[in-house]
Structure formats: structure tokens, C-alpha cells
CSV table of N, CA and C in Angstrom, one decimal:
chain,number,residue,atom,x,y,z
A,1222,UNK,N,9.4,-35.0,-17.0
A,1222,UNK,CA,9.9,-36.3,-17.2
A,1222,UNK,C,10.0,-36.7,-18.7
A,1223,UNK,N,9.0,-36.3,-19.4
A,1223,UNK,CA,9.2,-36.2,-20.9
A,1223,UNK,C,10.7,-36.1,-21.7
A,1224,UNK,N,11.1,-35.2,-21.3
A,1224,UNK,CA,12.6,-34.9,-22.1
A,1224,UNK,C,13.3,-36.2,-21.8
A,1225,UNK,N,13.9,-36.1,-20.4
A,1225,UNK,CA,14.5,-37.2,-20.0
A,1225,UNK,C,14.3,-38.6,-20.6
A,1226,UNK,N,13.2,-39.4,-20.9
A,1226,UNK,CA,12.8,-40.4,-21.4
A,1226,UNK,C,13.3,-40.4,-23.0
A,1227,UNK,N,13.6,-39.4,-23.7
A,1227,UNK,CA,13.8,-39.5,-24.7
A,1227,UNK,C,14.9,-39.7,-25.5
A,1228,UNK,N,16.5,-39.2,-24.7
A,1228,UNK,CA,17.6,-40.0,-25.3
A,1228,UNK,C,18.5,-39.9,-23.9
A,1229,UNK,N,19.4,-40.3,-24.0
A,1229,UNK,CA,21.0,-40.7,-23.1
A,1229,UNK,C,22.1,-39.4,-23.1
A,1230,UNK,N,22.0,-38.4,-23.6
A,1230,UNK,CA,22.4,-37.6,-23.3
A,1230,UNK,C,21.7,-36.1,-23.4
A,1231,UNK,N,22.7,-36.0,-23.1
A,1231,UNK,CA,21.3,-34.1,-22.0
A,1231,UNK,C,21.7,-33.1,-24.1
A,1232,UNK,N,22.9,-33.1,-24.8
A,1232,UNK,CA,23.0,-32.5,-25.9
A,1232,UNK,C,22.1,-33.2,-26.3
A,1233,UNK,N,21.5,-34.6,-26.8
A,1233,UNK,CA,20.2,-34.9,-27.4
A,1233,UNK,C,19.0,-34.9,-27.3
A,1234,UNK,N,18.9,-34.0,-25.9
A,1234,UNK,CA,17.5,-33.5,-25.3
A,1234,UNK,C,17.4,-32.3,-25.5
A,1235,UNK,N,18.2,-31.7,-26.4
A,1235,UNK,CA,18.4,-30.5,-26.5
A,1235,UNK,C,16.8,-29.3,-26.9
A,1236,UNK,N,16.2,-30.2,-28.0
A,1236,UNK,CA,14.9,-29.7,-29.2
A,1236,UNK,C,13.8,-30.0,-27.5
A,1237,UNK,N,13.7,-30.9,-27.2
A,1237,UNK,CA,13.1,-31.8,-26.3
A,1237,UNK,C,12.5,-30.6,-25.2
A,1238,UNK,N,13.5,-30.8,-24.5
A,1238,UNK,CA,14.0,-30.0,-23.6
A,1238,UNK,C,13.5,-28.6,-23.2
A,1239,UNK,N,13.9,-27.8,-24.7
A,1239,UNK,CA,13.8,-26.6,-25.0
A,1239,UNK,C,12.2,-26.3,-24.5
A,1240,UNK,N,11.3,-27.2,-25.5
A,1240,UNK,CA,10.0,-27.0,-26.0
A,1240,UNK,C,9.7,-27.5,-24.5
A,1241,UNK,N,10.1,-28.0,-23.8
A,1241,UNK,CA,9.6,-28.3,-22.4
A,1241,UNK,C,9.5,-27.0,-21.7
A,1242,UNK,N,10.9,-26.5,-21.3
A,1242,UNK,CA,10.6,-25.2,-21.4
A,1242,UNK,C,9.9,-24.0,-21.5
A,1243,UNK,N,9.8,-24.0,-22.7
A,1243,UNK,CA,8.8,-22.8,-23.2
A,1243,UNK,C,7.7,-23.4,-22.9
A,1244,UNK,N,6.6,-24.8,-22.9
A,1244,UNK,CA,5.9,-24.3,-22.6
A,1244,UNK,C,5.5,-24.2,-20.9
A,1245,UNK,N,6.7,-24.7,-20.1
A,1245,UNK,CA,6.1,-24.3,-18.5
A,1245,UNK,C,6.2,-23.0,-18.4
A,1246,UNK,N,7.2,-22.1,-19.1
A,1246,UNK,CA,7.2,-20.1,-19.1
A,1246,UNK,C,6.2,-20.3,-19.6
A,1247,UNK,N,4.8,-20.7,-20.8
A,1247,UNK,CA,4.1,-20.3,-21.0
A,1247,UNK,C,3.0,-20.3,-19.9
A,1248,UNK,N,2.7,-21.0,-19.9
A,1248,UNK,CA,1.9,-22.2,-18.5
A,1248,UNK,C,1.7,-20.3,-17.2
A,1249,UNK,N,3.5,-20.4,-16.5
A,1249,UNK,CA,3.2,-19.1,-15.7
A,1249,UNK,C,3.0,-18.0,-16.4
A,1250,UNK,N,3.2,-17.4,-16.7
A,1250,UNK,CA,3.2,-16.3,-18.0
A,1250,UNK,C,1.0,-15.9,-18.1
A,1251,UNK,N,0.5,-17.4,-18.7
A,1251,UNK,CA,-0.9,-17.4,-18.6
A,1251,UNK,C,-1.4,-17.1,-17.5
A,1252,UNK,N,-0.7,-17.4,-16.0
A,1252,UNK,CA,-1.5,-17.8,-15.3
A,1252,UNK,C,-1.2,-16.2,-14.5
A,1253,UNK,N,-0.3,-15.1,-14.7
A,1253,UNK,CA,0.2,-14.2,-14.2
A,1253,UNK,C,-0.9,-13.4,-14.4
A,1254,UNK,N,-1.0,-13.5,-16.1
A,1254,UNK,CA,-1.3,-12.4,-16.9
A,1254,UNK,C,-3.0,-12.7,-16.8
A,1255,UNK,N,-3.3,-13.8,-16.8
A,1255,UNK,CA,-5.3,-14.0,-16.0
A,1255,UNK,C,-5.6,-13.4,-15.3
A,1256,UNK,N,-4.5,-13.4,-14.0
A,1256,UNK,CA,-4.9,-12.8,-12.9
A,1256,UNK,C,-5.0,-11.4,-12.7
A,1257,UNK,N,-4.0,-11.1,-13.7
A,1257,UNK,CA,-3.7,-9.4,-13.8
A,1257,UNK,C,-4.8,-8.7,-14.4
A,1258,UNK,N,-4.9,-9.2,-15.6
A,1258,UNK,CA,-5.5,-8.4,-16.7
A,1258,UNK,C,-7.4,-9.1,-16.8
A,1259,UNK,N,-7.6,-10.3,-16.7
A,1259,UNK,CA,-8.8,-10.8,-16.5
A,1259,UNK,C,-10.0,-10.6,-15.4
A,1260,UNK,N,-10.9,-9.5,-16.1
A,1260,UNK,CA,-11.9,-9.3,-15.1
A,1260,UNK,C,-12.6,-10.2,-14.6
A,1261,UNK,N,-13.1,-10.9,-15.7
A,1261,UNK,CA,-14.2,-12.0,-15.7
A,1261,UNK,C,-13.4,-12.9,-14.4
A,1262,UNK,N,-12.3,-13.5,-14.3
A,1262,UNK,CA,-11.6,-14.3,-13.2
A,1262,UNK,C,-11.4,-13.3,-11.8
A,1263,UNK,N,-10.7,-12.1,-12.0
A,1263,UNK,CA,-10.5,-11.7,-11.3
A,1263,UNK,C,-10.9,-10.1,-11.6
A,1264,UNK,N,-12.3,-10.0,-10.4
A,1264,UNK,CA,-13.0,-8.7,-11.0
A,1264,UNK,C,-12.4,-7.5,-9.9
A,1265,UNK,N,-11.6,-8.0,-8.7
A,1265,UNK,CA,-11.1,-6.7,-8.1
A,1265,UNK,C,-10.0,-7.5,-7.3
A,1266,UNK,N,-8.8,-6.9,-8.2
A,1266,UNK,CA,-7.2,-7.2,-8.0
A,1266,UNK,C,-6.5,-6.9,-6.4
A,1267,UNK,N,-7.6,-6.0,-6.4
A,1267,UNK,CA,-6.8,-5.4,-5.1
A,1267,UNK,C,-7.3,-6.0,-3.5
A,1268,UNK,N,-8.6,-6.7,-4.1
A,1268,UNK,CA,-9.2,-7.3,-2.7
A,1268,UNK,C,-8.9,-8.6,-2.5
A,1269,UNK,N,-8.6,-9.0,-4.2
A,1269,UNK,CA,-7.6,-10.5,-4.1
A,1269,UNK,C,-6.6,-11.1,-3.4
A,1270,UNK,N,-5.8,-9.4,-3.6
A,1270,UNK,CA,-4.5,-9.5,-2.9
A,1270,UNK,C,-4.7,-9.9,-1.6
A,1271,UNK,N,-5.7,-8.8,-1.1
A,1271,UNK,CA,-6.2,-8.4,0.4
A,1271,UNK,C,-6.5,-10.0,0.9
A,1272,UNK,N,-7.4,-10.7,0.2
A,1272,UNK,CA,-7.6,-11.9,0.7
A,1272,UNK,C,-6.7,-12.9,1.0
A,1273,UNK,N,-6.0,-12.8,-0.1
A,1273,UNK,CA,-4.4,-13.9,-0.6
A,1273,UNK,C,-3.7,-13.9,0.8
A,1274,UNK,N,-3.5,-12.2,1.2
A,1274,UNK,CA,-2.4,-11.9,2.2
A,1274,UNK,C,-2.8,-12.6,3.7
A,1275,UNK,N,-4.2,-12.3,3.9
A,1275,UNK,CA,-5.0,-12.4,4.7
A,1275,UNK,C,-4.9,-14.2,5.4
A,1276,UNK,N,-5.2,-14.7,3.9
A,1276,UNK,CA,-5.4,-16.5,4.4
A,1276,UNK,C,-3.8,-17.3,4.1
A,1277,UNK,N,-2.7,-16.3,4.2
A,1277,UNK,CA,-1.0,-16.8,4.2
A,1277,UNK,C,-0.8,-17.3,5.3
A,1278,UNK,N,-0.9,-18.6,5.8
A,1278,UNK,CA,-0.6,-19.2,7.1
A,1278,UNK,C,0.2,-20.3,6.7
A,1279,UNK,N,1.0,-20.4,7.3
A,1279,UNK,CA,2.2,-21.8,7.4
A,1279,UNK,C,2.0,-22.5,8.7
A,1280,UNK,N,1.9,-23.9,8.4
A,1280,UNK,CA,1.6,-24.6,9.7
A,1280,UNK,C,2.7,-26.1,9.4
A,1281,UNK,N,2.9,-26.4,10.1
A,1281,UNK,CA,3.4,-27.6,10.3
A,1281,UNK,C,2.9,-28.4,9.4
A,1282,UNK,N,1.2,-29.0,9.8
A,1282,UNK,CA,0.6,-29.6,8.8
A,1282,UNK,C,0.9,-29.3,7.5
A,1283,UNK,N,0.9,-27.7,7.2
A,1283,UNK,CA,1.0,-27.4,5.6
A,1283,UNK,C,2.4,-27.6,5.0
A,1284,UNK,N,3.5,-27.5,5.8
A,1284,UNK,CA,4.7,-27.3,5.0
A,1284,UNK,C,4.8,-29.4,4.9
A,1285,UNK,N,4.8,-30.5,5.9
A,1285,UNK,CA,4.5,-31.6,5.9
A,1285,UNK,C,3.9,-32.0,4.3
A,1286,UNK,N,2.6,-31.7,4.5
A,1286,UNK,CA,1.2,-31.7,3.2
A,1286,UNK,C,2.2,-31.4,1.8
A,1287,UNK,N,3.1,-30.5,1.8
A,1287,UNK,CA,3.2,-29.6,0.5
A,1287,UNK,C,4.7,-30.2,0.3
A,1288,UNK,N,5.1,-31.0,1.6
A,1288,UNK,CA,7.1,-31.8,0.9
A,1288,UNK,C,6.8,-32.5,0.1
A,1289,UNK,N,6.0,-33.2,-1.1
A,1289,UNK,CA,5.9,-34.5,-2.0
A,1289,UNK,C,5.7,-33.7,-3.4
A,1290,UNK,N,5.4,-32.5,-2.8
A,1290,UNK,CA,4.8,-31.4,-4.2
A,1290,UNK,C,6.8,-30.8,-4.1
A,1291,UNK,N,6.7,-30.3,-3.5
A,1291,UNK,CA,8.5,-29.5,-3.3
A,1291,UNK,C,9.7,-31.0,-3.7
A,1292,UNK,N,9.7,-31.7,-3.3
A,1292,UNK,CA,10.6,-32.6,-3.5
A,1292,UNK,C,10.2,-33.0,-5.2
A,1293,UNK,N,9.2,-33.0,-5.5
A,1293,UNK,CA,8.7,-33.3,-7.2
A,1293,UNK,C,9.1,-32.4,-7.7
A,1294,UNK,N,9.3,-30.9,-7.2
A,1294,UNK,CA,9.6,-30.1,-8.1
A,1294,UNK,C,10.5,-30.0,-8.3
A,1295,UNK,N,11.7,-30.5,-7.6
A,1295,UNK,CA,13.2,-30.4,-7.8
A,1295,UNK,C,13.8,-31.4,-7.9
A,1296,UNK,N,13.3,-32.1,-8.6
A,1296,UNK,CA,14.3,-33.9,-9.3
A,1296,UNK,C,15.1,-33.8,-10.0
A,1297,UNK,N,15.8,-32.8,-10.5
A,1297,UNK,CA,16.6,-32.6,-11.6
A,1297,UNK,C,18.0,-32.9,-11.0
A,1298,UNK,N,18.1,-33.5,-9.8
A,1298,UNK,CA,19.1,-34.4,-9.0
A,1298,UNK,C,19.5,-35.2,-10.2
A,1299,UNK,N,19.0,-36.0,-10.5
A,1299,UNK,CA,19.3,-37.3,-11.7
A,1299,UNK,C,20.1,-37.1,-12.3
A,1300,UNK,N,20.1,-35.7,-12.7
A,1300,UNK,CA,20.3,-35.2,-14.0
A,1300,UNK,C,21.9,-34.5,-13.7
A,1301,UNK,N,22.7,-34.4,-12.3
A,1301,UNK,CA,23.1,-33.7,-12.3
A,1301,UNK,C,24.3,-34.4,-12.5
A,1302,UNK,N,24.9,-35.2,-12.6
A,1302,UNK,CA,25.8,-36.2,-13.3
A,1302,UNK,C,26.0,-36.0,-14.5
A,1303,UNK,N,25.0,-36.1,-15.9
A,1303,UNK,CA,24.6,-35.5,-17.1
A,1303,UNK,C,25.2,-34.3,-17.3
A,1304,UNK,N,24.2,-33.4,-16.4
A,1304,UNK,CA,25.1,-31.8,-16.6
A,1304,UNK,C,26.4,-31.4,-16.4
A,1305,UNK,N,26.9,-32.3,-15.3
A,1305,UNK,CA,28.2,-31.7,-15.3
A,1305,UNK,C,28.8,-32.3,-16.4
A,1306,UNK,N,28.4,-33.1,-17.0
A,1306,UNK,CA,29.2,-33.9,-18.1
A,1306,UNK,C,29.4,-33.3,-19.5
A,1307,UNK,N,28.3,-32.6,-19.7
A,1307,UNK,CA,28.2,-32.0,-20.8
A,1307,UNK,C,28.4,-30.4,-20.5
A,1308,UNK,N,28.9,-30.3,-19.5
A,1308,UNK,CA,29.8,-28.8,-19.3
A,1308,UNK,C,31.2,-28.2,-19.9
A,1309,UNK,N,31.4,-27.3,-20.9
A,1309,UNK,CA,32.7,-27.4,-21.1
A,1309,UNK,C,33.4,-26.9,-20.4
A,1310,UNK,N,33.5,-26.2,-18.8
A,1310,UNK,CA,34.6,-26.1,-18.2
A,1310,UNK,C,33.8,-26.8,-17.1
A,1311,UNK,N,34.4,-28.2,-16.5
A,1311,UNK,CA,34.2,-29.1,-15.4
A,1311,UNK,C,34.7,-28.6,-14.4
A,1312,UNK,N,34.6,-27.5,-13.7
A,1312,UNK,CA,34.7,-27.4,-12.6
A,1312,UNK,C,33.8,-27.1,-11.6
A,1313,UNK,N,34.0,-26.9,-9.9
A,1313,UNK,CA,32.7,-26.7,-9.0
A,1313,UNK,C,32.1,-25.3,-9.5
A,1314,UNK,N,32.7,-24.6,-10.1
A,1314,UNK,CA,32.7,-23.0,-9.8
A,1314,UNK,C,31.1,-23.4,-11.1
A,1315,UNK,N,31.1,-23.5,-12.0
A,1315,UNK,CA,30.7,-23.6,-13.3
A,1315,UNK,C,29.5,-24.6,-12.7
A,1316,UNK,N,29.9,-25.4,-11.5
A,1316,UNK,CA,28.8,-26.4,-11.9
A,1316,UNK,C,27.9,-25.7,-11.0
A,1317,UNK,N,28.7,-24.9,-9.6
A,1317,UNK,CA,27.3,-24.6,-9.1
A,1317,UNK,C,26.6,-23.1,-8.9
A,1318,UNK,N,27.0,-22.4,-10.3
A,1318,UNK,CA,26.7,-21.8,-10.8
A,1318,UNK,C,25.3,-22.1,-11.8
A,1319,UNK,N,25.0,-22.9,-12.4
A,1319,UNK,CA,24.8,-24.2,-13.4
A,1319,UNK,C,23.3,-24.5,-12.7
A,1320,UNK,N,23.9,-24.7,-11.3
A,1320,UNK,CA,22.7,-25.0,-10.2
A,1320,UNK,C,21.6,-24.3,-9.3
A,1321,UNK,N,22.4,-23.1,-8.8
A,1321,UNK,CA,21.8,-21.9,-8.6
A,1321,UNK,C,20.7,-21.5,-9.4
A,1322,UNK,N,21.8,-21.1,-10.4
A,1322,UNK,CA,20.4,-20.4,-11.5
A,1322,UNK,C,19.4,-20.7,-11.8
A,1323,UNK,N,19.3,-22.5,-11.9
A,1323,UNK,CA,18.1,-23.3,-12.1
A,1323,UNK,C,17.5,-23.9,-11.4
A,1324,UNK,N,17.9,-23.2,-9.8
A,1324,UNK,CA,17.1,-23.2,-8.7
A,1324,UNK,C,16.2,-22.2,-8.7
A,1325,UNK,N,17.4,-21.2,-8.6
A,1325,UNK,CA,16.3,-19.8,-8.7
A,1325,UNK,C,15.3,-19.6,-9.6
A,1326,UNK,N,15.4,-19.8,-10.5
A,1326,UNK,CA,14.7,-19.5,-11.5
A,1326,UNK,C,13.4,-20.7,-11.8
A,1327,UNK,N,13.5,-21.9,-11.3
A,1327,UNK,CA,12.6,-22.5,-10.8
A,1327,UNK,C,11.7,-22.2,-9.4
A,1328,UNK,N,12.1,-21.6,-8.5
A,1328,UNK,CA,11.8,-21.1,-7.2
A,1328,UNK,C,10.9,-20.4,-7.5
A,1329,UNK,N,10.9,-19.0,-8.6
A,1329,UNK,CA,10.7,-17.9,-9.1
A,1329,UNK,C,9.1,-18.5,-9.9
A,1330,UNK,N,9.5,-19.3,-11.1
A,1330,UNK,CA,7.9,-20.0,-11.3
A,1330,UNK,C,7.5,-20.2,-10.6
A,1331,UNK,N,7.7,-21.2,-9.9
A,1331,UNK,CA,6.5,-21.6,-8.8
A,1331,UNK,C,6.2,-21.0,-8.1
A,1332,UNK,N,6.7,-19.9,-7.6
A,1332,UNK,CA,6.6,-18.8,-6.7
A,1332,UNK,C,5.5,-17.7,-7.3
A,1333,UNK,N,5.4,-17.6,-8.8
A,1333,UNK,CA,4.3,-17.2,-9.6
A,1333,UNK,C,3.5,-17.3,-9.7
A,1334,UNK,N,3.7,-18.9,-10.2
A,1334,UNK,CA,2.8,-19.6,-10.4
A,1334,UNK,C,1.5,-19.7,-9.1
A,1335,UNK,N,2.0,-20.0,-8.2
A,1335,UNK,CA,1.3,-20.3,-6.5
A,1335,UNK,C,0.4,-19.0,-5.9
A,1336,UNK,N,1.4,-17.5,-6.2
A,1336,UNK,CA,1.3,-16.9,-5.5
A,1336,UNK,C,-0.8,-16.3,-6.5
A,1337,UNK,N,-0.2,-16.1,-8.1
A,1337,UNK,CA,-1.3,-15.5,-9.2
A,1337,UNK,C,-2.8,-16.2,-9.1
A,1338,UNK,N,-1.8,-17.3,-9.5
A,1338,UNK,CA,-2.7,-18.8,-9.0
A,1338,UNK,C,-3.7,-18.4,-7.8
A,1339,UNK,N,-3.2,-19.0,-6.9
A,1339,UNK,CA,-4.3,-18.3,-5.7
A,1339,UNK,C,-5.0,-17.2,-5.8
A,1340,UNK,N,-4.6,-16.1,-5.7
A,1340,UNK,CA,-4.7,-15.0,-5.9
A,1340,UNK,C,-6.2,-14.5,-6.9
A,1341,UNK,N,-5.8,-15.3,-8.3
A,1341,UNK,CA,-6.8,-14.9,-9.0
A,1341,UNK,C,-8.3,-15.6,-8.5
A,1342,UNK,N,-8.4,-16.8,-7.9
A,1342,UNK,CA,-9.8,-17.3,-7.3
A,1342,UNK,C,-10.0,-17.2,-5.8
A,1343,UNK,N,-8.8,-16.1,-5.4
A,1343,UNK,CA,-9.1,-16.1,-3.8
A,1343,UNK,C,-10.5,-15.6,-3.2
A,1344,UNK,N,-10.7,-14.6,-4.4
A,1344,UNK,CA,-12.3,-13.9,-4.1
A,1344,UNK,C,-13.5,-14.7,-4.4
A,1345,UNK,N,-13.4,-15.8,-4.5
A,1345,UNK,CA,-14.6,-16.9,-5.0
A,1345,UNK,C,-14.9,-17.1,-3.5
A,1346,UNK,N,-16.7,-17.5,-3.5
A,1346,UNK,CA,-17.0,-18.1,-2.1
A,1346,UNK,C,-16.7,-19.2,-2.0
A,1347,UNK,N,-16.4,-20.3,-2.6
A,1347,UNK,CA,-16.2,-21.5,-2.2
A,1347,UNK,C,-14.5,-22.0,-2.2
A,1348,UNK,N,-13.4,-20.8,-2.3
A,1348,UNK,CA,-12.1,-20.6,-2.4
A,1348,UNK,C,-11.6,-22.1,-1.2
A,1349,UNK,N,-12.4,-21.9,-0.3
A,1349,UNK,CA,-11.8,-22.7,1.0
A,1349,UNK,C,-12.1,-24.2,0.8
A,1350,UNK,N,-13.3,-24.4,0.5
A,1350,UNK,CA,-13.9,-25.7,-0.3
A,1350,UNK,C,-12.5,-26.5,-0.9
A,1351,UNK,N,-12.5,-25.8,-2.2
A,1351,UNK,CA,-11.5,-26.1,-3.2
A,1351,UNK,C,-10.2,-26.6,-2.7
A,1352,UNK,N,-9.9,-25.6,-2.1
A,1352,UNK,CA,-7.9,-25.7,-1.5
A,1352,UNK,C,-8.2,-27.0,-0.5
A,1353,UNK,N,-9.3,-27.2,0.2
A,1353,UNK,CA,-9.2,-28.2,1.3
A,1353,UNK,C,-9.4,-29.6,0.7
A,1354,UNK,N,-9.7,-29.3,-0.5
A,1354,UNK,CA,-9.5,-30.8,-1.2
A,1354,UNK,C,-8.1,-31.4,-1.8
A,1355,UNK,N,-7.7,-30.3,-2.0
A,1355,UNK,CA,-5.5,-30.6,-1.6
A,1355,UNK,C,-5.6,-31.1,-2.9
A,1356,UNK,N,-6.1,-31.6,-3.9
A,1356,UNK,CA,-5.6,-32.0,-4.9
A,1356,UNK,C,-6.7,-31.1,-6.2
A,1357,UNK,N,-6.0,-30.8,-7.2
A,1357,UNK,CA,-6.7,-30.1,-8.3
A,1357,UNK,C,-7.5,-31.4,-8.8
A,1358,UNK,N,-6.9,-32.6,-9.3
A,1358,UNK,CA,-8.1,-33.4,-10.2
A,1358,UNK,C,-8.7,-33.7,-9.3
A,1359,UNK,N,-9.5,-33.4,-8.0
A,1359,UNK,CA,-10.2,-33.8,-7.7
A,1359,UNK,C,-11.8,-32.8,-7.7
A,1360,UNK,N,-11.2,-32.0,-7.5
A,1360,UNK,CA,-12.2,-31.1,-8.8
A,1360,UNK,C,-12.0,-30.6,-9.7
A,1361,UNK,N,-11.4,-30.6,-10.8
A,1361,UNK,CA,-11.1,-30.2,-11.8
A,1361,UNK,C,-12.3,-30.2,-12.7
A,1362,UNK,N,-13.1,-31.5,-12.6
A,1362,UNK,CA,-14.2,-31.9,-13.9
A,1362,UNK,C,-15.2,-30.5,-13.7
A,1363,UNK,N,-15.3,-29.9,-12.5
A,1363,UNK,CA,-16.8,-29.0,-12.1
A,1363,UNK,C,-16.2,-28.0,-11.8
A,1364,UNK,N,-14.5,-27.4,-11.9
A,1364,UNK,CA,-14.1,-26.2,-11.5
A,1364,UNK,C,-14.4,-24.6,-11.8
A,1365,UNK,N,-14.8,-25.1,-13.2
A,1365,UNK,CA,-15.4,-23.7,-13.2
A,1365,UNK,C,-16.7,-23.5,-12.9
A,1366,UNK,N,-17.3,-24.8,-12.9
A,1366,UNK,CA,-19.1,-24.3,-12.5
A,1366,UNK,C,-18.9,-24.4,-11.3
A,1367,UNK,N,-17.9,-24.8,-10.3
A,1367,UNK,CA,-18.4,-24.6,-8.7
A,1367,UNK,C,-18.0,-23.0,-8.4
A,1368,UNK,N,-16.5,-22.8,-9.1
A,1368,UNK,CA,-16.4,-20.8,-8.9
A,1368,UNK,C,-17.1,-20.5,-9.2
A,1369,UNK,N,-17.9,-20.4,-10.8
A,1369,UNK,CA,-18.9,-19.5,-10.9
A,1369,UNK,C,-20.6,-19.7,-10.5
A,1370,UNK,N,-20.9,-21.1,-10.1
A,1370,UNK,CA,-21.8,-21.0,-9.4
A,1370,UNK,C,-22.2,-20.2,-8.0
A,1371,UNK,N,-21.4,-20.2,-7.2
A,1371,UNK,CA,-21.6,-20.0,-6.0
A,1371,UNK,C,-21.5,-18.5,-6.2
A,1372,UNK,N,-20.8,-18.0,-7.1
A,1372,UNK,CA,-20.8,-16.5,-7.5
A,1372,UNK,C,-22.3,-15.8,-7.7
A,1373,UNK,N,-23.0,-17.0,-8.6
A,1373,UNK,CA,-23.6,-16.8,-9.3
A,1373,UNK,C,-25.5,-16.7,-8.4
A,1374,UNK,N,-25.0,-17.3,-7.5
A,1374,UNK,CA,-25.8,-18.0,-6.5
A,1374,UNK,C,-26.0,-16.4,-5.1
A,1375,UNK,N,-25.0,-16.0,-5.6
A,1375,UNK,CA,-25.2,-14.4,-4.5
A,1375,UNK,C,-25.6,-13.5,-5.1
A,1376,UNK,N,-25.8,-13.2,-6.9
A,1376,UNK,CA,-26.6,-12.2,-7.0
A,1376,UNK,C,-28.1,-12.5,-7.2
């Protein structure tokens, strides 16, 4: 929402925008490469996965739970009046082309993001705890002493 707020047309959101950008690719990017390469978070990659795959359930409840997070992520509706405006060839072909891409390629982060994300604390004992409180700031202040306590608490 940052860029947006900042001027009346999408060419003067341009600096804005950009740096918005790079840093949400940074953002996934960190959170890929934690999971990957980070022992201390993630000390066996392959049982992560094992677990990740294991607790993949879609329920009614959950897709319900998760439409306010999905519809947030894709507001760039607003905007799409703007974009076609500042397109130099105005047509559908161009526009939804325009739109695609920055579907997909938003789909694609989050899809990253969600999948690493999990993945890297799936092997924590208290993994279920956490997720069932549906919101990050609600633990956030003690997150890393409740992962690594309870770790810490089995040997």
C-alpha cells in the first residue's frame, strides 16, 4: 500500500514501487534460502519436507480461514484502470497479458513463500501450537524461544 499512497500516477510510482519490489523478492529469496541452506533452523531438510507433505490438508474451514489473507494479496484491482493507462499499446491483448504475468508471478512468491516457510519450522515440536494460533503477531514477541525451547526441552 506504500507505493500507492504516494503519487496519482503509476509512472510516478515508478522509484517507489520498484524498491517495493525488491524488497518482497528479497523477503522470499531469505526465506527459501533459510530453509535450504540453514542448519540451525532447519537441521534435516528431508524430514521437513516429509512432515510439510504429511500435515497438507485443505478443508473447507481452511480455504474459508485463508480468503481475507488471498483476497489481500491480490488488490492490485485498484490499480488496474492506472495500468491500462499508462500502457503504450491499449489493447486487451497487452492488458491481459500485463495481468497474467503479475498473477503468476505473484502466485509463485507466495507459493514460496508458504510452502519454505512452513517447511523450515515444520520439524519443531510445538509447529501445531503456532499454526493454530492463525496469526503470526500473536506470537511473534516469544517465537523464537517457544521453537527453540521446546527443542531444547528434549535433549
Amino acid at each position: 500500500m506504500f507505493p500507492v499512497s504516494l503519487a496519482r500516477t503509476l509512472s510516478a510510482l515508478r522509484f517507489s514501487s520498484f524498491f517495493s519490489f525488491i524488497i518482497s523478492i528479497y523477503i522470499v529469496l531469505a526465506i527459501v534460502f533459510i530453509c535450504l541452506f540453514d542448519r540451525a533452523v532447519t537441521e534435516d531438510l528431508g524430514h521437513s519436507f516429509d512432515i510439510a507433505i504429511k500435515n497438507f490438508n485443505i478443508t473447507a474451514f481452511g480455504i474459508f480461514n485463508s480468503l481475507p489473507l488471498i483476497i489481500f494479496a491480490y488488490m492490485y484491482q485498484t490499480n488496474i484502470p492506472m495500468i491500462y493507462a499508462e500502457l503504450e499499446k491499449k489493447d486487451l491483448k497487452h492488458m491481459w497479458k500485463v495481468l497474467r504475468n503479475g498473477t503468476i508471478g505473484a502466485t509463485f512468491a507466495y507459493w514460496c513463500g508458504g510452502v519454505f516457510g512452513y517447511t523450515a519450522f515444520a520439524a519443531k515440536n510445538n509447529v501445531k501450537e503456532l499454526m493454530e494460533l492463525q496469526n503470526i503477531l500473536k506470537c511473534y514477541p516469544n517465537i523464537t524461544c517457544l521453537l527453540y525451547t521446546s527443542d531444547a526441552a528434549d535433549e
